[in-house]
Tab-separated table of C-alpha atoms in Angstrom:
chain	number	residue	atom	x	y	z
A	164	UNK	CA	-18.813	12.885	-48.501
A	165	UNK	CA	-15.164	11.099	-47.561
A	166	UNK	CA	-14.442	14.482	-45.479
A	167	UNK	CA	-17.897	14.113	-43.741
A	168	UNK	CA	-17.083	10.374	-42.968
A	169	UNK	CA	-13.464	10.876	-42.052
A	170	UNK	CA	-15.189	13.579	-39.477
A	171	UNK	CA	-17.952	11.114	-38.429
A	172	UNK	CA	-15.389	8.383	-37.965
A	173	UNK	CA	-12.972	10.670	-36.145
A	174	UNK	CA	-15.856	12.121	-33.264
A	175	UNK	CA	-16.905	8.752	-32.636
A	176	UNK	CA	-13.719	7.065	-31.960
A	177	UNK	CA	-13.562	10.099	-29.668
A	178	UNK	CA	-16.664	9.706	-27.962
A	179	UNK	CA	-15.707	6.327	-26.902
A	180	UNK	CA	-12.146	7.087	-25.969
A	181	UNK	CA	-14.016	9.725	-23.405
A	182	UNK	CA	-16.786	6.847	-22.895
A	183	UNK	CA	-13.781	4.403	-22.608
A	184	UNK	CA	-11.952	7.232	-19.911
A	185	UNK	CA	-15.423	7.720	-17.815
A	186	UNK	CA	-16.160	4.178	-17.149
A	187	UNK	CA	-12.057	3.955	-16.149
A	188	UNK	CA	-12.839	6.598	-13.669
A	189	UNK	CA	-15.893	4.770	-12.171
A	190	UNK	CA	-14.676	1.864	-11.903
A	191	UNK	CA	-11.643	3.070	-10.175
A	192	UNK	CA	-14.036	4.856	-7.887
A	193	UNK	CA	-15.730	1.879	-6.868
A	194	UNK	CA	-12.840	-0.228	-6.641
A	195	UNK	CA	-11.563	2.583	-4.194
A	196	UNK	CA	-14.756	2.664	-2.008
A	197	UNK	CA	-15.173	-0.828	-1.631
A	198	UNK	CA	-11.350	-1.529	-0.263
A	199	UNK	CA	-12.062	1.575	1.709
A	200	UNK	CA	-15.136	0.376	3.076
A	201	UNK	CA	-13.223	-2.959	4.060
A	202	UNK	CA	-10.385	-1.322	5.754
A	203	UNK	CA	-12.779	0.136	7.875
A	204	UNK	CA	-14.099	-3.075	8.711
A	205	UNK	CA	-11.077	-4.657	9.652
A	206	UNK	CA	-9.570	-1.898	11.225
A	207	UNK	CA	-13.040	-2.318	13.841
A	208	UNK	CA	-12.277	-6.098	14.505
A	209	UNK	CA	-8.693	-5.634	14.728
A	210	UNK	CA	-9.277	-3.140	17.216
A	211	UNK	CA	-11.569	-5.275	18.767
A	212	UNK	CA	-8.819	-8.733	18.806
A	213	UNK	CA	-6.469	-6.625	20.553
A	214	UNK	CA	-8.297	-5.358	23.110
A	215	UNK	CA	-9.604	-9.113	24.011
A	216	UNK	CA	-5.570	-10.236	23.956
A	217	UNK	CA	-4.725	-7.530	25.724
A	218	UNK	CA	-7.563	-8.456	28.195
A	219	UNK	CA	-6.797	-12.160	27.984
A	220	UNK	CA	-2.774	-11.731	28.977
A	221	UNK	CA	-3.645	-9.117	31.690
A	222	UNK	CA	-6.013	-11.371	32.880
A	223	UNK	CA	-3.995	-14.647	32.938
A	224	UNK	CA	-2.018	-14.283	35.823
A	225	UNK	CA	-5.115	-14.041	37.986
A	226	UNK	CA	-6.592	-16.960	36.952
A	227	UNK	CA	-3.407	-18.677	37.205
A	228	UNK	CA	-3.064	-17.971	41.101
A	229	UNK	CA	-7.091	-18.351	42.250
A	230	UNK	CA	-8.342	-20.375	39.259
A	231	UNK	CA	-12.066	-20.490	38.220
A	232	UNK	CA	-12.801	-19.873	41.469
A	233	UNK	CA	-12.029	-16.578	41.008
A	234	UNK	CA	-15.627	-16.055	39.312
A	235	UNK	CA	-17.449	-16.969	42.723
A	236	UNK	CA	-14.863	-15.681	45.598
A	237	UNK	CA	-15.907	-12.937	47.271
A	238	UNK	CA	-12.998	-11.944	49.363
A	239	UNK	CA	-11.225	-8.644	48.058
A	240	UNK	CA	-8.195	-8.462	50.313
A	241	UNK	CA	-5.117	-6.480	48.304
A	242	UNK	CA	-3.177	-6.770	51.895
A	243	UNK	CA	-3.581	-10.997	51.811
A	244	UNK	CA	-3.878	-10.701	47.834
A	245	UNK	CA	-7.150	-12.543	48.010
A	246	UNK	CA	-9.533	-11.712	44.844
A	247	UNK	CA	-13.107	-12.610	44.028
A	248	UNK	CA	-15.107	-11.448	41.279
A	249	UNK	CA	-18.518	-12.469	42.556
A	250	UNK	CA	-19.415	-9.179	44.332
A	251	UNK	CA	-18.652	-6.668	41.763
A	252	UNK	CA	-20.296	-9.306	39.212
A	253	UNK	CA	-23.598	-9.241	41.324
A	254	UNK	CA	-23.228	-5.649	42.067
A	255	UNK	CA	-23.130	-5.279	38.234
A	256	UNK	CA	-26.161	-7.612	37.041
A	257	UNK	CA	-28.156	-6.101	39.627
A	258	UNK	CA	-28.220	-2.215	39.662
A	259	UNK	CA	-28.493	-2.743	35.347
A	260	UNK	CA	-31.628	-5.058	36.605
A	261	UNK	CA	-33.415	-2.393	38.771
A	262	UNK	CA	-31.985	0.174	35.958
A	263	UNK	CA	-33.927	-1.460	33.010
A	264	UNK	CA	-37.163	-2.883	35.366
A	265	UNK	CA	-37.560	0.967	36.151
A	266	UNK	CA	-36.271	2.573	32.726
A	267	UNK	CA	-38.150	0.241	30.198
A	268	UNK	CA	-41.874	0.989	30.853
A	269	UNK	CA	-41.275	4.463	31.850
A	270	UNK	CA	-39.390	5.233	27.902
A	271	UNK	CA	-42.062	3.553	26.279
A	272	UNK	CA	-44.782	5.077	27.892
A	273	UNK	CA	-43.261	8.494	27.373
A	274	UNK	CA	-42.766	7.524	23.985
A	275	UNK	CA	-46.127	6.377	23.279
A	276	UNK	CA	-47.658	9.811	25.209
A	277	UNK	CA	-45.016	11.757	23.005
A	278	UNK	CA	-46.263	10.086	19.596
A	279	UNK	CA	-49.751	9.551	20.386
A	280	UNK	CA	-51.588	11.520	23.182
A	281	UNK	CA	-49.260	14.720	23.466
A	282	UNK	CA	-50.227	18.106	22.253
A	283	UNK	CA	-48.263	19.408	19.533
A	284	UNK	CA	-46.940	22.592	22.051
A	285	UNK	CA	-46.116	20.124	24.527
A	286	UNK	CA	-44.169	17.213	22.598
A	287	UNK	CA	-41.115	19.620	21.676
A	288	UNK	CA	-40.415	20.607	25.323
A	289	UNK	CA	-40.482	17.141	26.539
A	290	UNK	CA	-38.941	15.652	23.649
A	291	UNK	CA	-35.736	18.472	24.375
A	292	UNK	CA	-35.675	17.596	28.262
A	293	UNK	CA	-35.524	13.581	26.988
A	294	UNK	CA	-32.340	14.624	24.972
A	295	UNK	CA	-30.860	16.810	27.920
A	296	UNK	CA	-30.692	14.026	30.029
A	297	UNK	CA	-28.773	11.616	27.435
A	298	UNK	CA	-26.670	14.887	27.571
A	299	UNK	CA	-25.693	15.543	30.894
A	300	UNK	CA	-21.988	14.271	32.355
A	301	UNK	CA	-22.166	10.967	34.385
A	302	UNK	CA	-20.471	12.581	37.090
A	303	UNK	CA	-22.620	15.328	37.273
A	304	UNK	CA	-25.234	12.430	38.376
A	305	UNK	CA	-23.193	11.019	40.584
A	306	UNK	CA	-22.545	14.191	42.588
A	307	UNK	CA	-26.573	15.155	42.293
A	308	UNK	CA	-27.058	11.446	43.332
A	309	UNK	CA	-24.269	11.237	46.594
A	310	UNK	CA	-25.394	14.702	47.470
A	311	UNK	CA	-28.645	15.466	47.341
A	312	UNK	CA	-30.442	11.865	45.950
A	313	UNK	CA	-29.092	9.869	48.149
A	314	UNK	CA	-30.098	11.806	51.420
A	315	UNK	CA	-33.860	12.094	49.985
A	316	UNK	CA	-33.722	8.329	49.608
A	317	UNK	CA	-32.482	8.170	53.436
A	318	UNK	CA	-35.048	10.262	54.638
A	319	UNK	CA	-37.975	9.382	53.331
A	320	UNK	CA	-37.675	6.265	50.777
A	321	UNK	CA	-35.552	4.045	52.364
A	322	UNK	CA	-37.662	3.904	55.743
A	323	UNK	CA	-40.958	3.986	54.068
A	324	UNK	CA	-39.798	0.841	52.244
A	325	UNK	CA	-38.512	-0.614	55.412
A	326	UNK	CA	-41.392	-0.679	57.376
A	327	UNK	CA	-43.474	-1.729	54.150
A	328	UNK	CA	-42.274	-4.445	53.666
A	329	UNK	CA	-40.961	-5.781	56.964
A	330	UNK	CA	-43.782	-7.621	58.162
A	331	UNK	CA	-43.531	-9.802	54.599
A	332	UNK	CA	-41.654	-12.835	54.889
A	333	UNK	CA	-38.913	-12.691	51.956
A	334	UNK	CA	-39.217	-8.885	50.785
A	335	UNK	CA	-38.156	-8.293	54.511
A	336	UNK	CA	-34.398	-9.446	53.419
A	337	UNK	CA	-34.621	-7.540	49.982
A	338	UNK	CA	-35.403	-4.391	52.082
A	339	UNK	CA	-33.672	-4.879	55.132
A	340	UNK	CA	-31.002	-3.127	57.110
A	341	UNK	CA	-30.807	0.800	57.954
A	342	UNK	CA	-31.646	3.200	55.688
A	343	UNK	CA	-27.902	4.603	54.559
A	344	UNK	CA	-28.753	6.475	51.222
A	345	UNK	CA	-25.781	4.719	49.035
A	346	UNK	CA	-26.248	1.427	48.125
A	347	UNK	CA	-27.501	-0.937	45.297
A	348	UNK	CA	-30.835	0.966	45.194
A	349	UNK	CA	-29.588	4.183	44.852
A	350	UNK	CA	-26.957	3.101	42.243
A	351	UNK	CA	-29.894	1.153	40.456
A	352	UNK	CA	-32.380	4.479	40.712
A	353	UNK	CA	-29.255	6.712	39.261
A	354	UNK	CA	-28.642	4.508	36.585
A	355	UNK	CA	-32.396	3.921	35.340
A	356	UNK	CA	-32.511	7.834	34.906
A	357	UNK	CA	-29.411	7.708	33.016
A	358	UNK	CA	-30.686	5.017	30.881
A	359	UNK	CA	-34.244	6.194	30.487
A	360	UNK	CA	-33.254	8.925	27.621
A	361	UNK	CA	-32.206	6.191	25.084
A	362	UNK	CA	-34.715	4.049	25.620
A	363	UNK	CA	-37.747	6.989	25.153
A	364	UNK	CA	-35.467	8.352	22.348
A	365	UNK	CA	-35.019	5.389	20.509
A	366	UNK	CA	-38.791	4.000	21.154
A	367	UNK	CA	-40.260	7.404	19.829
A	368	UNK	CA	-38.346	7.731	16.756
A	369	UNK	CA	-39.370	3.727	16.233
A	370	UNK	CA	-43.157	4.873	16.985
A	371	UNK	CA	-43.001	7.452	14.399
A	372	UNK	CA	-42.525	5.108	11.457
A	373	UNK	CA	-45.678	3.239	11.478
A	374	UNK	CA	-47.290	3.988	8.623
A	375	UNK	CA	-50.707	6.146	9.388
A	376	UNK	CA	-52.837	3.538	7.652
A	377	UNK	CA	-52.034	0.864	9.482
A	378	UNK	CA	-53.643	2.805	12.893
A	379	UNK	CA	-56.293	4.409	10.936
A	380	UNK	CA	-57.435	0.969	9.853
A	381	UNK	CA	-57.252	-0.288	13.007
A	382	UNK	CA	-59.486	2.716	14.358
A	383	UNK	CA	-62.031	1.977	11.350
A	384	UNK	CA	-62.058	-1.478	12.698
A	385	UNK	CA	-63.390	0.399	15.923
A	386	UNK	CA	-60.410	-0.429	17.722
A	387	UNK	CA	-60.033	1.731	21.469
A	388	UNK	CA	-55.833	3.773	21.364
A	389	UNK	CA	-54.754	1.444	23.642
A	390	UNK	CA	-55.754	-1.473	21.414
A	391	UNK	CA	-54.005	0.443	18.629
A	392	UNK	CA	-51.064	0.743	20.724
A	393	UNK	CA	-51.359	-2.831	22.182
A	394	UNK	CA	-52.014	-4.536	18.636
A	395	UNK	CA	-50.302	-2.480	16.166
A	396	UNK	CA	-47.700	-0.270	16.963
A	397	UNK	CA	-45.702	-2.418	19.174
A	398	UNK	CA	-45.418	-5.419	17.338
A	399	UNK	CA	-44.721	-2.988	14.262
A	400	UNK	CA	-41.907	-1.991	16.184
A	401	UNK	CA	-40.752	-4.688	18.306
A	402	UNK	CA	-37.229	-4.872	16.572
A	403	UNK	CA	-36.293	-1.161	17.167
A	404	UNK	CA	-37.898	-1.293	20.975
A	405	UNK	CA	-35.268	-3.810	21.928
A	406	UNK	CA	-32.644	-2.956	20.321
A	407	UNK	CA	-33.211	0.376	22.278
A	408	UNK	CA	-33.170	-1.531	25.150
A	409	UNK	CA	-30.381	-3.327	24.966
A	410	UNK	CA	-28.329	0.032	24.057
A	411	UNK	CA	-29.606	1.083	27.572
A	412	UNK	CA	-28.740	-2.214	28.677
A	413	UNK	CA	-25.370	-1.719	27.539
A	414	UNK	CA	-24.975	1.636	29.119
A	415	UNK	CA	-26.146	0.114	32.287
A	416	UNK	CA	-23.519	-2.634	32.485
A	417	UNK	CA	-20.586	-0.329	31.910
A	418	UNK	CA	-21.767	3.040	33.523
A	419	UNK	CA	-18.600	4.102	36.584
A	420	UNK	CA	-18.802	7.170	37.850
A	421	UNK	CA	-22.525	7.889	38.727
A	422	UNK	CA	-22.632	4.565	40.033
A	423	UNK	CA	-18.887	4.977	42.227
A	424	UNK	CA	-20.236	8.303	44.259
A	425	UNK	CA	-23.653	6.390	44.780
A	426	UNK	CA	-23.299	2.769	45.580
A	427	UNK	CA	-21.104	2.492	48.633
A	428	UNK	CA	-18.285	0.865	47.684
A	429	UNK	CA	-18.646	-2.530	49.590
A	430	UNK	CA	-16.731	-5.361	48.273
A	431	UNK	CA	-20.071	-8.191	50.162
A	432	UNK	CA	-22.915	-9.413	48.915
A	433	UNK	CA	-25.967	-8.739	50.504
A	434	UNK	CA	-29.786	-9.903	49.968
A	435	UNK	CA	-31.275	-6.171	51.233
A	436	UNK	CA	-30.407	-3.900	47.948
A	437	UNK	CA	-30.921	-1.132	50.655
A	438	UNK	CA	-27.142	-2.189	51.632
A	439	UNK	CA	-23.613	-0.479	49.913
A	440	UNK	CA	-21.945	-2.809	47.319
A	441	UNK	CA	-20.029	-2.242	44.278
A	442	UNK	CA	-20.058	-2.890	40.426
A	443	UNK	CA	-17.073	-3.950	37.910
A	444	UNK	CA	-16.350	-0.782	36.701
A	445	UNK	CA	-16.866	0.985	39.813
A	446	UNK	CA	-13.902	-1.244	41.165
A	447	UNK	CA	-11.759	-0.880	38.557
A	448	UNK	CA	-11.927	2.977	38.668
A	449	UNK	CA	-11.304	3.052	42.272
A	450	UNK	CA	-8.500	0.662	42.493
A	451	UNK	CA	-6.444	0.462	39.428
A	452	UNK	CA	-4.577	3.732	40.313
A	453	UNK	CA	-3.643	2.082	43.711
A	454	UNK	CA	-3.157	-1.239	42.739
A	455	UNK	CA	0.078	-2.884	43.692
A	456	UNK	CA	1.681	-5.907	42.411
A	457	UNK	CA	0.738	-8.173	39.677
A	458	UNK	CA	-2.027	-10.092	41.044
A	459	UNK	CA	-3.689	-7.448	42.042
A	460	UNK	CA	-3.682	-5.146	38.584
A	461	UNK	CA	-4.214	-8.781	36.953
A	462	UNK	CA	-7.262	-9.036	39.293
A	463	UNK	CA	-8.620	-6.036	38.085
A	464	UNK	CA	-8.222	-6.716	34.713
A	465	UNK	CA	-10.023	-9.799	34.817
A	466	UNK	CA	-12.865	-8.256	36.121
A	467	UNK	CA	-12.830	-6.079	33.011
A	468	UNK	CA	-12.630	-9.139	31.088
A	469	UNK	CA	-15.759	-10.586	32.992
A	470	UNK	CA	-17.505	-7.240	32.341
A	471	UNK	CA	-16.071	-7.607	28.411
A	472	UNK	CA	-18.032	-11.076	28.513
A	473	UNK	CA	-21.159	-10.285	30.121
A	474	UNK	CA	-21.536	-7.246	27.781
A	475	UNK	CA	-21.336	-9.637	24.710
A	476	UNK	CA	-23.524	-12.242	25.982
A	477	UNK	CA	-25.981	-9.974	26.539
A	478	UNK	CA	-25.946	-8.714	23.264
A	479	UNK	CA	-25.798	-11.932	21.688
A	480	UNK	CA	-28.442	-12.861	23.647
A	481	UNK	CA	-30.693	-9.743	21.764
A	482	UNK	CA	-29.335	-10.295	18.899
A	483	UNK	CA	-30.889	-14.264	18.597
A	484	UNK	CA	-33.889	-13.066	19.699
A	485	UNK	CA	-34.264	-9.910	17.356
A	486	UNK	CA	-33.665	-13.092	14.885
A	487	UNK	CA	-36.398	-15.181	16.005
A	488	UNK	CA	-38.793	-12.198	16.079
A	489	UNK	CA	-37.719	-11.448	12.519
A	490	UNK	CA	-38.303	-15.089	11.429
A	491	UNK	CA	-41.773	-15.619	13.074
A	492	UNK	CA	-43.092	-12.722	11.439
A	493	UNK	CA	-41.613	-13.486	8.072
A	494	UNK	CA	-39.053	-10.580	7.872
């Protein structure tokens, strides 16, 4: 009986010295993961400081020599070193504006056809030709836009649109001017079929994880599909719909070389979009390999700290109202 206790005695305290080495082990584990985890984290916001210093000190010596008025000049003269943002700043808000006014309902209504009208030997084909298009190089749009887009648009677009709307007082100046092919238009069309894969990508996947109850209730109820649509599935999915968006958004804003081969060029502002102009990052990849002197590179990199800025409002901007959606409706 001592023997069997003296055994007894002797497996248990080894069962918790192995209990006692296992827990060691996790613990260490987790410990590990969690520091790991945080280096990560930091690593992505010091990554992110440096790049706004870096930004910030390129940036200074421009504002130094033109000011604040450097945000609404509009001369671009590297011979007289006179820089204004304003042009590539409107070229920039505007092309992403005709971008997402053309790309938003045409990815959700491809998403809602894909998830609830297609037939099932249809919806793979369209659903791969959705993801080709995120796919393809943005210069390869660029050349298919200055070289064979752009001409179509002079052709036939461009006039149509002219004589359209000349007679109407105010669309007359949004359309005006002769029909050159390039310009804010053109830029805007490339870009809204650049953008238009995320959005239908992101909005189908989104549409897919309403729970089937919720629209066959809704159909009980004797609801029509585009009240089931209408009523359930987009506010289901409101949250994942714009934050699709503003990823498109975002690719709109910052998008360079589609938009350089398509959108003229033109350091001016003008009211017809039918006219060339230019965008941030379209003048920063045109000029910083020629730029000479400090003001000028400084110029240039304040216009990639403008573009820096606008990016974040904008995604501020979503992010308060993906918080406000998510408080009104209690989630």
């Amino acid at each position: 009986m001592a023997d069997l206790a003296l055994q007894n005695s002797g497996l248990s305290s080894s069962a918790s010295v192995d209990r006692s080495r296992v827990l060691t082990r996790f613990r260490f584990g987790d410990a590990t993961f969690k520091y790991v985890t945080l280096g990560s984290a930091v690593t992505v916001l010091i990554l992110l400081g440096g790049v706004i210093i870096a930004l910030f000190e390129g940036a200074m010596p421009a504002f130094r020599a033109f000011g604040i008025g450097f945000l609404w000049g509009q001369s671009w003269n590297p011979v007289t070193e006179k820089f204004g943002a304003l042009a590539p700043i409107y070229g920039t808000i505007m092309t992403s504006f005709i971008a997402m006014l053309i790309a938003i309902p045409i990815g959700i209504g491809t998403a809602i056809f894909l998830t609830e009208l297609c037939p099932p030997w249809l919806r793979r084909p369209i659903g791969t030709a959705i993801e080709l298009l995120a796919g393809i190089p943005s210069i390869i749009y660029g050349i298919w836009g200055l070289f064979v887009f752009a001409p179509f648009l002079q052709s036939t677009v461009q006039p149509f649109l002219i004589s359209l709307f000349g007679p109407i007082p105010v669309l007359n100046a949004v359309f005006a001017g002769p029909p050159y092919g390039i310009g804010i238009l053109t830029a805007g069309l490339i870009l809204a079929i650049m953008v238009l894969p995320f959005v239908a990508s992101i909005s189908r996947d989104v549409f897919e994880t309403v729970p089937a109850v919720l629209k066959e209730a809704a159909y009980g109820l004797g609801c029509t599909r585009w009240e089931v649509v209408r009523s359930v599935i987009i506010p289901y999915t409101r949250v994942g719909i714009i934050g699709g968006v503003m990823l498109g958004l975002g690719r709109a804003l910052g998008e360079t070389m589609a938009v350089t081969f398509v959108i003229g060029n033109a350091h001016r502002i003008s009211a017809s979009i039918l006219q060339p102009g230019t965008t941030i990052s379209a003048t920063i990849a045109n000029e910083f390999t020629e730029a000479v002197g400090d003001v000028y590179t400084s110029s240039l990199v304040a216009l990639g700290l403008i573009l820096f800025v606008i990016t974040f409002f904008v995604l501020a901007a979503a992010r308060l109202l993906l918080l406000k959606i998510e408080k009104r409706t209690g989630g």
